[in-house]
mmCIF file of C-alpha atoms in Angstrom:
data_model
loop_
_atom_site.group_PDB
_atom_site.id
_atom_site.type_symbol
_atom_site.label_atom_id
_atom_site.label_comp_id
_atom_site.label_asym_id
_atom_site.label_seq_id
_atom_site.Cartn_x
_atom_site.Cartn_y
_atom_site.Cartn_z
ATOM 1 C CA MET A 1 -17.131 -172.013 -94.910
ATOM 2 C CA GLU A 2 -20.074 -169.730 -95.825
ATOM 3 C CA SER A 3 -19.058 -166.591 -97.246
ATOM 4 C CA PRO A 4 -20.219 -163.150 -95.740
ATOM 5 C CA ILE A 5 -20.517 -161.670 -99.370
ATOM 6 C CA GLU A 6 -24.216 -161.263 -100.637
ATOM 7 C CA PHE A 7 -25.272 -162.747 -103.706
ATOM 8 C CA SER A 8 -26.987 -160.740 -106.359
ATOM 9 C CA GLU A 9 -29.313 -161.972 -109.073
ATOM 10 C CA GLY A 10 -27.479 -162.610 -112.406
ATOM 11 C CA VAL A 11 -23.992 -163.051 -110.988
ATOM 12 C CA ASP A 12 -22.038 -166.438 -110.593
ATOM 13 C CA GLY A 13 -21.611 -167.644 -107.032
ATOM 14 C CA TRP A 14 -18.767 -167.459 -104.452
ATOM 15 C CA ASP A 15 -17.262 -170.625 -105.523
ATOM 16 C CA THR A 16 -17.050 -169.846 -109.242
ATOM 17 C CA ILE A 17 -15.697 -166.458 -108.447
ATOM 18 C CA ILE A 18 -12.838 -167.868 -106.291
ATOM 19 C CA PHE A 19 -12.135 -170.556 -108.695
ATOM 20 C CA LEU A 20 -11.635 -167.790 -111.408
ATOM 21 C CA TYR A 21 -9.247 -165.844 -109.255
ATOM 22 C CA ASN A 22 -7.287 -169.108 -108.389
ATOM 23 C CA SER A 23 -6.869 -169.776 -112.085
ATOM 24 C CA ALA A 24 -5.670 -166.258 -112.694
ATOM 25 C CA LEU A 25 -3.147 -166.662 -110.192
ATOM 26 C CA LYS A 26 -2.039 -169.940 -111.744
ATOM 27 C CA GLU A 27 -1.690 -168.458 -115.106
ATOM 28 C CA VAL A 28 0.104 -165.112 -114.003
ATOM 29 C CA GLY A 29 2.221 -167.012 -111.532
ATOM 30 C CA THR A 30 3.313 -169.526 -114.360
ATOM 31 C CA LYS A 31 4.186 -166.741 -116.683
ATOM 32 C CA ILE A 32 6.273 -164.965 -113.955
ATOM 33 C CA GLU A 33 8.035 -168.229 -113.211
ATOM 34 C CA ILE A 34 8.765 -168.945 -117.172
ATOM 35 C CA LEU A 35 10.048 -165.225 -117.579
ATOM 36 C CA SER A 36 12.438 -166.047 -114.446
ATOM 37 C CA ASP A 37 13.605 -169.405 -115.955
ATOM 38 C CA GLU A 38 14.188 -167.481 -119.557
ATOM 39 C CA PHE A 39 16.161 -164.689 -117.829
ATOM 40 C CA GLN A 40 18.345 -167.074 -116.104
ATOM 41 C CA HIS A 41 19.048 -169.063 -119.275
ATOM 42 C CA VAL A 42 19.943 -166.121 -121.248
ATOM 43 C CA HIS A 43 21.618 -164.043 -118.718
ATOM 44 C CA HIS A 44 22.823 -166.854 -116.148
ATOM 45 C CA TYR A 45 21.324 -164.391 -113.311
ATOM 46 C CA ASN A 46 17.839 -164.874 -111.742
ATOM 47 C CA PRO A 47 16.347 -161.384 -110.576
ATOM 48 C CA ILE A 48 13.593 -163.162 -108.556
ATOM 49 C CA GLU A 49 14.358 -164.720 -105.054
ATOM 50 C CA TYR A 50 10.718 -166.104 -104.540
ATOM 51 C CA ILE A 51 7.253 -165.715 -105.423
ATOM 52 C CA LYS A 52 4.056 -165.584 -102.919
ATOM 53 C CA ARG A 53 0.580 -166.180 -103.939
ATOM 54 C CA ARG A 54 -2.803 -165.309 -101.930
ATOM 55 C CA ILE A 55 -6.365 -165.098 -102.299
ATOM 56 C CA LYS A 56 -7.873 -162.595 -99.995
ATOM 57 C CA THR A 57 -10.227 -163.944 -97.342
ATOM 58 C CA PRO A 58 -13.911 -163.094 -97.359
ATOM 59 C CA GLU A 59 -13.526 -161.311 -94.253
ATOM 60 C CA SER A 60 -10.936 -159.157 -95.711
ATOM 61 C CA ILE A 61 -12.952 -158.434 -98.875
ATOM 62 C CA VAL A 62 -15.852 -157.319 -96.981
ATOM 63 C CA LYS A 63 -13.655 -155.020 -94.703
ATOM 64 C CA LYS A 64 -12.095 -153.410 -97.721
ATOM 65 C CA LEU A 65 -15.706 -153.017 -99.397
ATOM 66 C CA ARG A 66 -17.183 -151.214 -96.306
ATOM 67 C CA LYS A 67 -14.102 -149.269 -95.876
ATOM 68 C CA ASN A 68 -14.629 -147.669 -99.359
ATOM 69 C CA GLY A 69 -18.484 -147.219 -98.742
ATOM 70 C CA TYR A 70 -19.757 -150.301 -100.811
ATOM 71 C CA GLU A 71 -22.335 -153.137 -99.932
ATOM 72 C CA SER A 72 -20.878 -156.584 -99.694
ATOM 73 C CA THR A 73 -22.116 -158.127 -102.958
ATOM 74 C CA ILE A 74 -20.263 -160.437 -105.407
ATOM 75 C CA ASP A 75 -21.021 -157.426 -108.107
ATOM 76 C CA ASN A 76 -19.045 -154.740 -105.860
ATOM 77 C CA MET A 77 -16.322 -157.309 -105.188
ATOM 78 C CA VAL A 78 -15.520 -157.942 -108.650
ATOM 79 C CA ASN A 79 -15.911 -154.394 -109.749
ATOM 80 C CA HIS A 80 -14.275 -152.623 -106.805
ATOM 81 C CA VAL A 81 -11.760 -155.020 -105.081
ATOM 82 C CA LYS A 82 -8.854 -155.247 -107.587
ATOM 83 C CA ASP A 83 -6.487 -157.267 -105.434
ATOM 84 C CA ILE A 84 -8.306 -160.490 -104.568
ATOM 85 C CA ALA A 85 -6.022 -162.310 -106.193
ATOM 86 C CA GLY A 86 -2.576 -161.161 -105.424
ATOM 87 C CA ILE A 87 1.052 -162.387 -106.259
ATOM 88 C CA ARG A 88 4.118 -161.000 -104.669
ATOM 89 C CA VAL A 89 7.472 -161.017 -106.571
ATOM 90 C CA VAL A 90 10.449 -160.490 -104.242
ATOM 91 C CA CYS A 91 14.026 -159.830 -105.616
ATOM 92 C CA SER A 92 17.433 -158.809 -104.410
ATOM 93 C CA PHE A 93 17.800 -155.335 -106.009
ATOM 94 C CA THR A 94 15.732 -152.317 -106.776
ATOM 95 C CA SER A 95 16.723 -152.283 -110.421
ATOM 96 C CA ASP A 96 15.620 -155.924 -110.786
ATOM 97 C CA ILE A 97 11.860 -154.613 -109.995
ATOM 98 C CA TYR A 98 11.948 -152.470 -112.931
ATOM 99 C CA ARG A 99 13.296 -155.241 -115.112
ATOM 100 C CA ILE A 100 10.630 -157.704 -113.872
ATOM 101 C CA ALA A 101 7.932 -154.991 -114.454
ATOM 102 C CA GLU A 102 8.928 -154.412 -118.062
ATOM 103 C CA MET A 103 8.948 -158.050 -118.797
ATOM 104 C CA ILE A 104 5.576 -158.378 -117.271
ATOM 105 C CA GLY A 105 4.021 -155.663 -119.290
ATOM 106 C CA LYS A 106 5.190 -157.029 -122.473
ATOM 107 C CA GLN A 107 3.271 -160.208 -122.139
ATOM 108 C CA ASN A 108 0.777 -160.253 -125.170
ATOM 109 C CA ASP A 109 -1.901 -161.988 -123.127
ATOM 110 C CA LEU A 110 -1.764 -159.753 -120.001
ATOM 111 C CA THR A 111 -3.250 -156.429 -119.966
ATOM 112 C CA VAL A 112 -1.894 -153.727 -117.492
ATOM 113 C CA ILE A 113 -4.734 -151.893 -116.184
ATOM 114 C CA SER A 114 -2.986 -149.637 -113.465
ATOM 115 C CA VAL A 115 0.540 -149.045 -112.033
ATOM 116 C CA LYS A 116 1.336 -147.683 -108.673
ATOM 117 C CA ASP A 117 4.939 -146.987 -107.924
ATOM 118 C CA TYR A 118 5.297 -146.569 -104.029
ATOM 119 C CA ILE A 119 9.241 -146.900 -104.393
ATOM 120 C CA LYS A 120 9.722 -143.694 -106.178
ATOM 121 C CA ASN A 121 6.649 -142.123 -104.044
ATOM 122 C CA PRO A 122 6.464 -144.115 -100.964
ATOM 123 C CA LYS A 123 3.287 -143.909 -98.672
ATOM 124 C CA PRO A 124 3.226 -141.825 -95.712
ATOM 125 C CA SER A 125 4.186 -144.800 -93.559
ATOM 126 C CA GLY A 126 7.125 -145.483 -95.536
ATOM 127 C CA TYR A 127 5.837 -148.186 -97.492
ATOM 128 C CA LYS A 128 7.355 -149.329 -100.740
ATOM 129 C CA SER A 129 6.707 -151.445 -103.359
ATOM 130 C CA TYR A 130 5.709 -151.460 -107.046
ATOM 131 C CA HIS A 131 2.230 -152.596 -107.743
ATOM 132 C CA MET A 132 0.629 -153.733 -110.825
ATOM 133 C CA ILE A 133 -3.123 -154.478 -111.684
ATOM 134 C CA VAL A 134 -3.277 -156.866 -114.608
ATOM 135 C CA THR A 135 -5.924 -158.921 -116.121
ATOM 136 C CA VAL A 136 -5.603 -162.380 -117.577
ATOM 137 C CA PRO A 137 -8.007 -164.181 -119.868
ATOM 138 C CA ILE A 138 -9.430 -167.355 -118.230
ATOM 139 C CA PHE A 139 -10.724 -169.808 -120.774
ATOM 140 C CA LEU A 140 -13.596 -171.817 -119.674
ATOM 141 C CA SER A 141 -15.444 -174.203 -121.576
ATOM 142 C CA ASP A 142 -18.387 -171.892 -122.751
ATOM 143 C CA ARG A 143 -16.647 -168.652 -122.291
ATOM 144 C CA VAL A 144 -13.736 -166.461 -121.509
ATOM 145 C CA VAL A 145 -13.382 -164.362 -118.601
ATOM 146 C CA ASP A 146 -10.858 -161.575 -118.020
ATOM 147 C CA THR A 147 -9.787 -161.545 -114.377
ATOM 148 C CA LYS A 148 -7.756 -159.087 -112.329
ATOM 149 C CA VAL A 149 -4.747 -159.788 -110.489
ATOM 150 C CA GLU A 150 -2.448 -157.533 -108.595
ATOM 151 C CA ILE A 151 1.218 -157.998 -108.741
ATOM 152 C CA GLN A 152 3.666 -156.568 -106.039
ATOM 153 C CA ILE A 153 7.234 -156.487 -106.902
ATOM 154 C CA ARG A 154 9.813 -155.473 -104.008
ATOM 155 C CA THR A 155 13.279 -156.213 -102.796
ATOM 156 C CA ILE A 156 13.764 -158.656 -99.616
ATOM 157 C CA ALA A 157 14.216 -155.654 -97.451
ATOM 158 C CA MET A 158 11.040 -154.064 -98.712
ATOM 159 C CA ASP A 159 9.334 -157.190 -98.283
ATOM 160 C CA PHE A 160 10.504 -157.559 -94.529
ATOM 161 C CA TRP A 161 9.569 -154.309 -93.280
ATOM 162 C CA ALA A 162 6.067 -154.538 -94.862
ATOM 163 C CA SER A 163 5.493 -157.830 -93.285
ATOM 164 C CA LEU A 164 6.523 -156.390 -90.084
ATOM 165 C CA GLU A 165 4.460 -153.318 -90.486
ATOM 166 C CA HIS A 166 1.446 -155.498 -91.462
ATOM 167 C CA LYS A 167 1.721 -157.769 -88.143
ATOM 168 C CA ILE A 168 2.198 -154.278 -85.951
ATOM 169 C CA TYR A 169 -0.778 -152.476 -87.453
ATOM 170 C CA TYR A 170 -2.845 -155.757 -87.443
ATOM 171 C CA LYS A 171 -2.472 -155.984 -83.714
ATOM 172 C CA PHE A 172 -3.392 -152.389 -83.091
ATOM 173 C CA GLU A 173 -6.333 -152.837 -85.470
ATOM 174 C CA GLY A 174 -4.783 -149.607 -87.641
ATOM 175 C CA ASN A 175 -4.260 -147.381 -84.603
ATOM 176 C CA ALA A 176 -0.618 -147.848 -83.612
ATOM 177 C CA PRO A 177 0.922 -145.564 -80.996
ATOM 178 C CA GLU A 178 2.745 -142.675 -82.573
ATOM 179 C CA TYR A 179 6.139 -143.733 -81.513
ATOM 180 C CA ILE A 180 5.819 -147.030 -83.377
ATOM 181 C CA SER A 181 4.758 -145.370 -86.471
ATOM 182 C CA ARG A 182 7.674 -142.947 -86.007
ATOM 183 C CA ASP A 183 10.126 -145.879 -85.317
ATOM 184 C CA LEU A 184 8.515 -147.791 -88.591
ATOM 185 C CA GLN A 185 9.124 -144.736 -90.687
ATOM 186 C CA GLU A 186 12.848 -144.651 -89.367
ATOM 187 C CA CYS A 187 13.322 -148.385 -90.385
ATOM 188 C CA ALA A 188 11.790 -147.423 -93.853
ATOM 189 C CA ASP A 189 14.664 -145.069 -94.274
ATOM 190 C CA MET A 190 17.474 -147.678 -93.146
ATOM 191 C CA VAL A 191 15.822 -150.171 -95.685
ATOM 192 C CA SER A 192 16.000 -147.624 -98.387
ATOM 193 C CA ARG A 193 19.584 -146.800 -97.501
ATOM 194 C CA LEU A 194 20.523 -150.722 -97.268
ATOM 195 C CA ASP A 195 18.831 -151.277 -100.880
ATOM 196 C CA ALA A 196 20.596 -148.563 -102.151
ATOM 197 C CA LYS A 197 23.864 -149.752 -100.715
ATOM 198 C CA MET A 198 23.404 -153.311 -102.112
ATOM 199 C CA LEU A 199 22.556 -152.232 -105.347
ATOM 200 C CA SER A 200 25.947 -150.053 -105.435
ATOM 201 C CA LEU A 201 27.866 -152.974 -104.175
ATOM 202 C CA ASN A 202 26.290 -155.381 -106.639
ATOM 203 C CA GLU A 203 27.377 -152.969 -109.500
ATOM 204 C CA ALA A 204 30.635 -152.456 -108.073
ATOM 205 C CA ILE A 205 31.317 -156.431 -107.996
ATOM 206 C CA LEU A 206 30.031 -156.751 -111.534
ATOM 207 C CA GLU A 207 32.548 -154.034 -112.716
ATOM 208 C CA ALA A 208 35.501 -155.720 -110.751
ATOM 209 C CA LYS A 209 34.466 -159.156 -112.262
ATOM 210 C CA ALA A 210 34.409 -157.517 -116.031
ATOM 211 C CA ALA A 211 37.647 -155.985 -115.338
ATOM 212 C CA GLN A 212 39.367 -159.203 -114.339
ATOM 213 C CA GLU A 213 37.762 -161.112 -117.264
ATOM 214 C CA ALA A 214 39.072 -158.293 -119.617
ATOM 215 C CA GLN A 215 42.419 -158.657 -117.976
ATOM 216 C CA ALA A 216 42.410 -162.200 -118.264
ATOM 217 C CA ARG A 217 41.555 -162.153 -122.155
ATOM 218 C CA MET A 218 44.770 -159.675 -122.293
ATOM 219 C CA ASP A 219 46.971 -161.657 -120.576
ATOM 220 C CA ALA A 220 45.983 -164.831 -122.918
ATOM 221 C CA VAL A 221 46.720 -162.759 -126.039
ATOM 222 C CA ASP A 222 50.170 -161.800 -124.606
ATOM 223 C CA ALA A 223 50.921 -165.270 -123.647
ATOM 224 C CA GLY A 224 49.815 -166.458 -127.201
#
């Protein structure tokens, strides 16, 4: 498929650029999977439910460039569209989000260039997620290219809401009726309450389990 992005002199072609972004996705995705495996090994608990990866389509890139007042060139695409390569990390609890973000931020060969916390500061629509833009070095045969990847971290409930919102607004091309936007906001509030309740329930389960284990140890000592 021919790209709608215009080429400018002195920059790599579309195929090379997409190769770099796909390589960056592999690098960052593998790092996150290793962190998840290590966490499972050390703590016997996996904070990550699943991971999704994607590259923006040429049409989506052009749409974003035009929305922000830029011409559709490779240079503008690389310099002004930070989420061409995207990884979505979905976890169970809100506490996991910040734990995962901290682990990613400590990777020596990843550079965090921006963070947007839409959990503490949701968008007007009700959207919640934790966004990180990182760069990862891609080692080619003749050079090293630092390539941007957007990482979105959210709970299962947040991901369900965001996916539904995207489908609804796609159908209306961003101009959904007011009552639909209002209902979506109400659903976002319900998602927030659900996440808070599930986190509280998980903490109560952990406390009860710890108390049971402590009691069992005491009973073993008394029996001895």
